[in-house]
Amino acid sequence: MIVSHFRCDWTHPPSEDPVVIFYEVDGRGAVPRLIDVFADGRRARLEAEYGGSLVEGPFRDMAANLLEGHAAEHEGERLTLTPITADMFETEWKIAGGN
């Protein structure tokens, strides 16, 4: 099964929402794992139950414009999506888990 990894940078007014989200995307477009990074440095890692996804619908449909290199901007918020390597994702996963 093909697996891709992405870093989403989310610029927004101060809030409890993450400022960076790392996604692991499988060949079906499901997101079995993701990592939220918050402005204060906290990290949270989430893992879907077996065969599940942490996002509704296929990731590639949800992020189509971002995957084409376009930024999403709306009312002071900005999202960008960058492909990363599996090693980069695994490093972030370990950091988020406190390992």
Coordinates of N, CA, C and O in Angstrom, one line a residue:
M1 N 0.8 -1.2 0.0 CA 0.0 0.0 0.0 C 0.9 1.2 0.0 O 1.8 1.4 0.8
I2 N 0.6 2.2 -0.9 CA 1.4 3.4 -1.0 C 1.0 4.3 0.1 O -0.2 4.5 0.5
V3 N 2.0 4.9 0.8 CA 1.8 5.8 1.9 C 2.5 7.1 1.6 O 3.7 7.1 1.1
S4 N 1.9 8.2 1.8 CA 2.4 9.5 1.6 C 2.4 10.3 2.9 O 1.6 10.0 3.8
H5 N 3.2 11.3 3.0 CA 3.3 12.1 4.2 C 3.3 13.6 3.9 O 4.0 13.9 2.9
F6 N 2.7 14.4 4.7 CA 2.6 15.8 4.4 C 2.7 16.6 5.7 O 2.3 16.2 6.8
R7 N 3.1 17.9 5.5 CA 3.2 18.8 6.6 C 2.2 20.0 6.2 O 2.4 20.5 5.1
C8 N 1.3 20.3 7.0 CA 0.3 21.4 6.8 C 0.6 22.5 7.7 O 0.6 22.3 9.0
D9 N 1.0 23.7 7.2 CA 1.2 24.8 8.1 C 0.0 25.7 8.1 O -0.6 26.0 7.0
W10 N -0.5 26.0 9.3 CA -1.8 26.7 9.4 C -1.5 28.0 10.2 O -1.3 28.0 11.4
T11 N -1.6 29.1 9.5 CA -1.4 30.4 10.1 C -2.8 30.9 10.4 O -3.7 31.0 9.5
H12 N -3.0 31.3 11.7 CA -4.3 31.8 12.1 C -4.2 32.6 13.3 O -3.1 32.6 14.0
P13 N -5.2 33.4 13.7 CA -5.1 34.2 14.9 C -4.9 33.3 16.1 O -5.3 32.1 16.0
P14 N -4.4 33.8 17.2 CA -4.2 32.9 18.3 C -5.4 32.1 18.8 O -6.5 32.7 18.8
S15 N -5.3 30.8 19.0 CA -6.4 30.0 19.4 C -5.8 28.7 19.9 O -4.6 28.5 19.9
E16 N -6.6 27.8 20.2 CA -6.2 26.4 20.7 C -6.0 25.5 19.5 O -5.7 24.3 19.7
D17 N -6.2 25.9 18.3 CA -6.0 25.1 17.1 C -4.5 24.9 16.8 O -3.7 25.7 17.2
P18 N -4.1 23.8 16.2 CA -2.7 23.5 15.9 C -2.2 24.5 14.9 O -3.0 25.0 14.1
V19 N -0.9 24.7 14.9 CA -0.3 25.6 13.8 C 0.4 24.8 12.8 O 0.7 25.3 11.7
V20 N 0.7 23.5 13.1 CA 1.2 22.5 12.1 C 0.5 21.2 12.3 O 0.3 20.8 13.4
I21 N 0.2 20.6 11.2 CA -0.4 19.2 11.2 C 0.4 18.3 10.3 O 0.6 18.7 9.1
F22 N 0.9 17.2 10.8 CA 1.6 16.2 10.0 C 0.6 15.1 9.7 O 0.0 14.6 10.6
Y23 N 0.5 14.7 8.4 CA -0.5 13.7 8.0 C 0.3 12.5 7.4 O 1.2 12.7 6.6
E24 N -0.2 11.3 7.7 CA 0.2 10.1 7.0 C -1.1 9.7 6.2 O -2.1 9.6 6.8
V25 N -0.9 9.5 4.9 CA -2.0 9.2 4.0 C -1.8 7.9 3.3 O -0.7 7.7 2.7
D26 N -2.7 7.0 3.4 CA -2.5 5.7 2.8 C -3.0 5.7 1.3 O -3.5 6.7 0.9
G27 N -2.9 4.6 0.6 CA -3.2 4.5 -0.8 C -4.7 4.7 -1.0 O -5.1 5.1 -2.2
R28 N -5.6 4.5 0.0 CA -7.0 4.7 -0.2 C -7.4 6.2 0.0 O -8.5 6.6 -0.2
G29 N -6.4 7.0 0.5 CA -6.7 8.4 0.9 C -7.1 8.6 2.3 O -7.5 9.7 2.7
A30 N -7.1 7.5 3.1 CA -7.4 7.6 4.5 C -6.2 8.1 5.3 O -5.0 8.0 4.8
V31 N -6.4 8.7 6.4 CA -5.3 9.2 7.3 C -5.3 8.4 8.6 O -6.1 8.6 9.5
P32 N -4.4 7.4 8.6 CA -4.4 6.5 9.8 C -3.6 7.2 11.0 O -3.9 6.8 12.1
R33 N -2.7 8.1 10.7 CA -2.0 8.8 11.8 C -1.9 10.3 11.4 O -1.7 10.6 10.3
L34 N -1.9 11.1 12.5 CA -1.6 12.5 12.3 C -1.0 13.1 13.6 O -1.2 12.5 14.7
I35 N -0.3 14.2 13.5 CA 0.3 14.8 14.6 C -0.1 16.3 14.6 O 0.1 17.0 13.5
D36 N -0.6 16.8 15.7 CA -0.9 18.2 15.8 C 0.2 18.9 16.6 O 0.7 18.4 17.6
V37 N 0.7 20.0 16.1 CA 1.7 20.8 16.8 C 1.1 22.2 17.1 O 0.6 22.9 16.2
F38 N 1.1 22.6 18.4 CA 0.4 23.8 18.8 C 1.5 24.9 19.0 O 2.7 24.7 19.1
A39 N 1.0 26.2 19.0 CA 1.8 27.3 19.1 C 2.7 27.3 20.3 O 3.9 27.8 20.3
D40 N 2.3 26.7 21.4 CA 3.1 26.7 22.7 C 4.1 25.5 22.7 O 4.7 25.3 23.7
G41 N 4.1 24.8 21.6 CA 5.1 23.6 21.5 C 4.5 22.3 21.8 O 5.1 21.3 21.6
R42 N 3.3 22.3 22.4 CA 2.7 21.0 22.7 C 2.5 20.2 21.4 O 2.3 20.8 20.4
R43 N 2.5 18.9 21.5 CA 2.2 18.0 20.4 C 1.3 16.9 20.8 O 1.3 16.5 22.0
A44 N 0.4 16.6 19.9 CA -0.5 15.5 20.1 C -0.5 14.6 18.9 O -0.6 15.1 17.8
R45 N -0.4 13.3 19.2 CA -0.5 12.4 18.0 C -1.7 11.5 18.1 O -2.2 11.1 19.2
L46 N -2.3 11.3 17.0 CA -3.6 10.6 16.9 C -3.5 9.5 15.9 O -2.8 9.6 14.9
E47 N -4.1 8.3 16.3 CA -4.0 7.2 15.5 C -5.4 6.6 15.3 O -6.1 6.4 16.3
A48 N -5.8 6.4 14.1 CA -7.2 5.8 13.8 C -7.2 4.4 14.2 O -6.2 3.7 14.2
E49 N -8.4 3.9 14.5 CA -8.6 2.5 14.8 C -8.3 1.7 13.5 O -8.4 2.3 12.4
Y50 N -8.0 0.5 13.6 CA -7.6 -0.4 12.5 C -8.5 -0.1 11.2 O -9.7 -0.2 11.3
G51 N -7.9 0.3 10.1 CA -8.6 0.5 8.9 C -9.4 1.8 8.8 O -10.0 2.1 7.8
G52 N -9.4 2.6 9.9 CA -10.1 3.9 9.9 C -9.3 5.0 9.4 O -8.2 4.9 8.9
S53 N -9.9 6.2 9.4 CA -9.3 7.4 9.0 C -9.6 8.6 10.0 O -10.7 8.6 10.6
L54 N -8.7 9.5 10.2 CA -8.9 10.6 11.0 C -9.5 11.8 10.3 O -9.8 12.8 11.0
V55 N -9.8 11.7 9.0 CA -10.5 12.8 8.3 C -11.7 12.1 7.6 O -11.7 11.0 7.3
E56 N -12.7 13.0 7.3 CA -13.8 12.5 6.6 C -13.5 12.5 5.1 O -13.0 13.5 4.6
G57 N -13.8 11.5 4.4 CA -13.6 11.4 3.0 C -12.1 11.2 2.6 O -11.2 11.3 3.5
P58 N -11.8 11.0 1.3 CA -10.4 10.9 0.9 C -9.6 12.2 1.1 O -10.1 13.3 0.7
F59 N -8.4 12.0 1.7 CA -7.6 13.2 2.0 C -7.3 14.0 0.7 O -7.3 15.2 0.7
R60 N -7.0 13.3 -0.4 CA -6.6 14.0 -1.6 C -7.8 14.8 -2.2 O -7.6 15.8 -2.8
D61 N -9.0 14.4 -2.0 CA -10.2 15.2 -2.4 C -10.3 16.4 -1.5 O -10.5 17.6 -2.0
M62 N -10.1 16.2 -0.2 CA -10.2 17.3 0.8 C -9.1 18.4 0.5 O -9.4 19.6 0.7
A63 N -7.9 18.0 0.1 CA -6.8 18.9 0.0 C -6.3 19.1 -1.4 O -5.2 19.5 -1.7
A64 N -7.2 18.9 -2.4 CA -6.9 18.9 -3.8 C -6.1 20.2 -4.2 O -5.1 20.2 -4.8
N65 N -6.6 21.4 -3.8 CA -6.0 22.6 -4.2 C -4.6 22.8 -3.5 O -3.7 23.3 -4.1
L66 N -4.6 22.4 -2.2 CA -3.3 22.4 -1.5 C -2.3 21.5 -2.1 O -1.1 21.8 -2.2
L67 N -2.7 20.3 -2.6 CA -1.8 19.4 -3.2 C -1.2 19.9 -4.5 O -0.1 19.5 -4.9
E68 N -1.9 20.8 -5.1 CA -1.5 21.4 -6.4 C -0.5 22.6 -6.1 O -0.1 23.2 -7.0
G69 N -0.3 22.9 -4.9 CA 0.7 23.9 -4.5 C 0.0 25.2 -4.2 O 0.7 26.2 -4.0
H70 N -1.3 25.3 -4.2 CA -2.0 26.5 -3.9 C -2.2 26.7 -2.4 O -2.4 25.7 -1.7
A71 N -2.0 27.9 -1.9 CA -2.3 28.1 -0.5 C -3.8 28.5 -0.4 O -4.4 29.0 -1.3
A72 N -4.4 28.1 0.8 CA -5.8 28.4 1.0 C -5.8 29.6 2.0 O -5.2 29.5 3.1
E73 N -6.4 30.7 1.6 CA -6.4 31.9 2.5 C -7.8 32.4 2.7 O -8.6 32.4 1.7
H74 N -8.2 32.7 3.9 CA -9.5 33.1 4.2 C -9.6 33.8 5.6 O -9.2 33.2 6.6
E75 N -10.0 35.1 5.6 CA -10.2 35.9 6.8 C -9.0 35.7 7.8 O -9.2 35.4 9.0
G76 N -7.8 36.0 7.3 CA -6.6 36.0 8.2 C -6.0 34.6 8.5 O -5.1 34.5 9.3
E77 N -6.6 33.6 7.9 CA -6.0 32.3 8.0 C -5.4 31.8 6.7 O -5.8 32.2 5.6
R78 N -4.3 31.0 6.8 CA -3.6 30.5 5.6 C -3.2 29.1 5.8 O -2.6 28.8 6.9
L79 N -3.4 28.2 4.9 CA -3.0 26.8 4.9 C -2.1 26.5 3.7 O -2.4 26.9 2.6
T80 N -1.0 25.8 4.0 CA -0.2 25.3 3.0 C 0.1 23.9 3.3 O 0.1 23.4 4.4
L81 N 0.4 23.1 2.2 CA 0.7 21.7 2.4 C 1.9 21.3 1.6 O 2.1 21.7 0.4
T82 N 2.9 20.6 2.3 CA 4.1 20.3 1.7 C 4.4 18.8 1.9 O 4.3 18.3 3.0
P83 N 4.7 18.1 0.8 CA 5.1 16.7 1.0 C 6.4 16.6 1.8 O 7.3 17.4 1.7
I84 N 6.4 15.5 2.7 CA 7.6 15.3 3.5 C 7.9 13.8 3.3 O 7.1 13.0 2.8
T85 N 9.1 13.4 3.8 CA 9.5 12.0 3.7 C 8.9 11.2 4.9 O 8.5 11.7 5.9
A86 N 8.9 9.9 4.7 CA 8.4 9.0 5.8 C 9.3 9.1 7.0 O 8.8 9.1 8.1
D87 N 10.6 9.3 6.8 CA 11.5 9.5 7.9 C 11.2 10.7 8.7 O 11.3 10.7 9.9
M88 N 10.9 11.8 8.0 CA 10.5 13.0 8.7 C 9.3 12.8 9.5 O 9.2 13.3 10.7
F89 N 8.3 12.2 9.0 CA 7.0 11.9 9.7 C 7.4 11.1 11.0 O 6.9 11.4 12.1
E90 N 8.1 10.0 10.8 CA 8.4 9.1 11.9 C 9.2 9.8 13.0 O 9.0 9.6 14.2
T91 N 10.1 10.8 12.6 CA 10.8 11.6 13.6 C 9.8 12.4 14.4 O 9.9 12.5 15.7
E92 N 8.9 13.1 13.7 CA 7.9 13.9 14.4 C 7.0 13.0 15.3 O 6.6 13.4 16.4
W93 N 6.6 11.8 14.8 CA 5.8 10.9 15.6 C 6.5 10.5 16.9 O 5.8 10.5 18.0
K94 N 7.8 10.2 16.8 CA 8.5 9.9 18.1 C 8.6 11.1 19.0 O 8.4 10.9 20.2
I95 N 8.8 12.3 18.5 CA 8.9 13.5 19.3 C 7.5 13.7 20.0 O 7.5 14.0 21.2
A96 N 6.5 13.5 19.3 CA 5.1 13.7 19.8 C 4.8 12.7 20.9 O 4.0 13.0 21.8
G97 N 5.4 11.5 20.8 CA 5.1 10.5 21.8 C 6.0 10.6 23.0 O 5.9 9.8 23.9
G98 N 6.9 11.5 23.0 CA 7.8 11.6 24.1 C 9.0 10.7 24.1 O 9.7 10.5 25.1
N99 N 9.2 10.0 22.9 CA 10.4 9.1 22.8 C 11.6 9.8 22.3 O 11.6 10.6 21.6

